[in-house]
Coordinates of C-alpha atoms in Angstrom, one line a residue:
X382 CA 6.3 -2.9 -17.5
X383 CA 4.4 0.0 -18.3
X384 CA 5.2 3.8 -16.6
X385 CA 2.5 6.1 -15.6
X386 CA 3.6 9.9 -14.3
X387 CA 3.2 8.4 -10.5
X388 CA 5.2 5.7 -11.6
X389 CA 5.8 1.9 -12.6
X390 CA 2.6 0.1 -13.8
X391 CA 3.0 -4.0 -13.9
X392 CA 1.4 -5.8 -16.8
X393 CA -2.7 -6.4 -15.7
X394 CA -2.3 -10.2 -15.8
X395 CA 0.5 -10.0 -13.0
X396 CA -1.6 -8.3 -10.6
X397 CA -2.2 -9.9 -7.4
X398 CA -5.4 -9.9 -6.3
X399 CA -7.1 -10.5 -2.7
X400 CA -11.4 -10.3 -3.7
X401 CA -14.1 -8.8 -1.6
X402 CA -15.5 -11.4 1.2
X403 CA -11.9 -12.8 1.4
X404 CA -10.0 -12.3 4.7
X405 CA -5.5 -13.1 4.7
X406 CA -3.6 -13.2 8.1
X407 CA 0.1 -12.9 7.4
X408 CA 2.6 -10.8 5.6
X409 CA 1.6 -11.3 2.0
X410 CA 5.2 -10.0 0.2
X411 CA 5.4 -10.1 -3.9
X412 CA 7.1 -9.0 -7.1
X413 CA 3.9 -7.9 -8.9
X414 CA 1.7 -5.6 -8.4
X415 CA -1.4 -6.1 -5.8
X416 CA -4.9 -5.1 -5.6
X417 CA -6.6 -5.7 -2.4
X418 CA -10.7 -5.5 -2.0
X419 CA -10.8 -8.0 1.1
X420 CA -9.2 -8.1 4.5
X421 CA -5.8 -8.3 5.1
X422 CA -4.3 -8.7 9.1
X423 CA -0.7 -8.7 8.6
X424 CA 2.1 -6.5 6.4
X425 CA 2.3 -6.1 3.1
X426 CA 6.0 -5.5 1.1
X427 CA 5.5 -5.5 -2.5
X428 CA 7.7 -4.1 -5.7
X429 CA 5.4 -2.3 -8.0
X430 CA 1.7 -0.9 -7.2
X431 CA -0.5 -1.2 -3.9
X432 CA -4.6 -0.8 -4.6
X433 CA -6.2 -0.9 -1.7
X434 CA -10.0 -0.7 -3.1
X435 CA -12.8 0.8 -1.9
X436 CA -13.9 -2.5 0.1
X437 CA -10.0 -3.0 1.1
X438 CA -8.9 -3.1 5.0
X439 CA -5.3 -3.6 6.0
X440 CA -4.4 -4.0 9.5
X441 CA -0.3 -4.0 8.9
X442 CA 2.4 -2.1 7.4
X443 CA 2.9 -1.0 3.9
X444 CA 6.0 -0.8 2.0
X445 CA 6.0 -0.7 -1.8
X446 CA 6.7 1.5 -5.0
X447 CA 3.1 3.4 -5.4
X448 CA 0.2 3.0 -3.2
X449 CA -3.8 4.2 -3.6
X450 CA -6.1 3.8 -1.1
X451 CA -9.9 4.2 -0.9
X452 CA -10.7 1.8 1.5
X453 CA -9.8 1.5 5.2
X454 CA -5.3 1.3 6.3
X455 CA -4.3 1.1 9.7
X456 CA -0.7 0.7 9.9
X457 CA 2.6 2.4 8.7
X458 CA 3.2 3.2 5.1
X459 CA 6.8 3.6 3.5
X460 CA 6.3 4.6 -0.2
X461 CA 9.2 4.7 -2.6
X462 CA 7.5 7.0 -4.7
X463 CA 3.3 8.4 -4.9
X464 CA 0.7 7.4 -2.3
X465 CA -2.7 8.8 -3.1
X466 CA -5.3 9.0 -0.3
X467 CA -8.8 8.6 -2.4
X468 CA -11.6 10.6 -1.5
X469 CA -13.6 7.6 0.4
X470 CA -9.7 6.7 1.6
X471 CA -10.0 6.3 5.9
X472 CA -6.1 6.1 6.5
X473 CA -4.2 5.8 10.4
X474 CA -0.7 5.8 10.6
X475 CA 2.7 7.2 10.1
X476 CA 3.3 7.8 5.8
X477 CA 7.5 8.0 4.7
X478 CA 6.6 8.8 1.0
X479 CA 8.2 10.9 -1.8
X480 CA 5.1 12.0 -3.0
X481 CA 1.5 12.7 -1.3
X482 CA -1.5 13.6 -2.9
X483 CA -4.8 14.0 -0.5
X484 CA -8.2 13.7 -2.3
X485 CA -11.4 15.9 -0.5
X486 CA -12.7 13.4 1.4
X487 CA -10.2 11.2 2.7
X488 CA -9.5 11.2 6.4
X489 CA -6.2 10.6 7.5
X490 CA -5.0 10.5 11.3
X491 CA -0.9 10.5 11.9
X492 CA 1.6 11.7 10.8
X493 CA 3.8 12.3 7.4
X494 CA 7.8 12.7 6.5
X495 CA 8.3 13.8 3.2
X496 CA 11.9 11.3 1.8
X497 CA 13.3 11.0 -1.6
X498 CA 15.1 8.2 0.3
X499 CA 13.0 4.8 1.0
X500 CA 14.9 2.1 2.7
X501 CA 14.3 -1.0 1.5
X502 CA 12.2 -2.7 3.5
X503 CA 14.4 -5.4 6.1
X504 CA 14.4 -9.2 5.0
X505 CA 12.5 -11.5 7.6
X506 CA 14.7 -13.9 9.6
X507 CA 14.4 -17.3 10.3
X508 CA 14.3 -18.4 14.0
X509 CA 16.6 -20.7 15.2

């Protein structure tokens, strides 16, 4: 695992990757790093990096270890460490995040709580 200065970088081939013209209902949760450029309706926990591309909507929750968005987030974001609004970034929601940096351009509607401390994100329960 590679480290950048806004923090841990998985290896390229481990990347997750939801394409353009590709639409996922459900929590998607992983290990490795993700890079969505389609649709996602549902949350998203993952341990590394979050790209949400310039094509990318997420109608969910975020929690993960870095996050960059340029497309279109509506949900609540808990970052462990660096999210980065892009400029072309259309974000609404409530950011927990260690770290934010706010490109010209981006819009963002909510609200943001500064935290060196993340909880980890609760584990899903099965019905009985």
């Amino acid at each position: 695992m590679k480290k950048t200065n806004n923090g841990p970088i998985a290896d390229p081939g481990r990347t997750n990757q939801i394409k353009n013209g590709t639409t996922m209902t459900g929590d998607f949760l992983s290990q490795n790093d993700a890079r969505i450029d389609g649709k996602i309706i549902g949350n998203l926990i993952v341990e590394g990096r979050i790209i949400v591309g310039e094509s990318g909507q997420i109608e969910g929750n975020i929690t993960c270890d870095v996050c960059d968005i340029e497309g279109l987030v509506e949900g609540n974001l808990q970052i462990k460490e660096t999210l980065t609004l892009k400029s072309k970034a259309r974000y609404t929601g409530d950011i927990v995040s260690k770290r934010l940096i706010i490109e010209p351009g981006a819009v963002f509607n909510g609200s943001c709580r500064m935290s060196n401390e993340i909880k980890a994100s609760p584990k899903k329960t099965e019905e009985k």
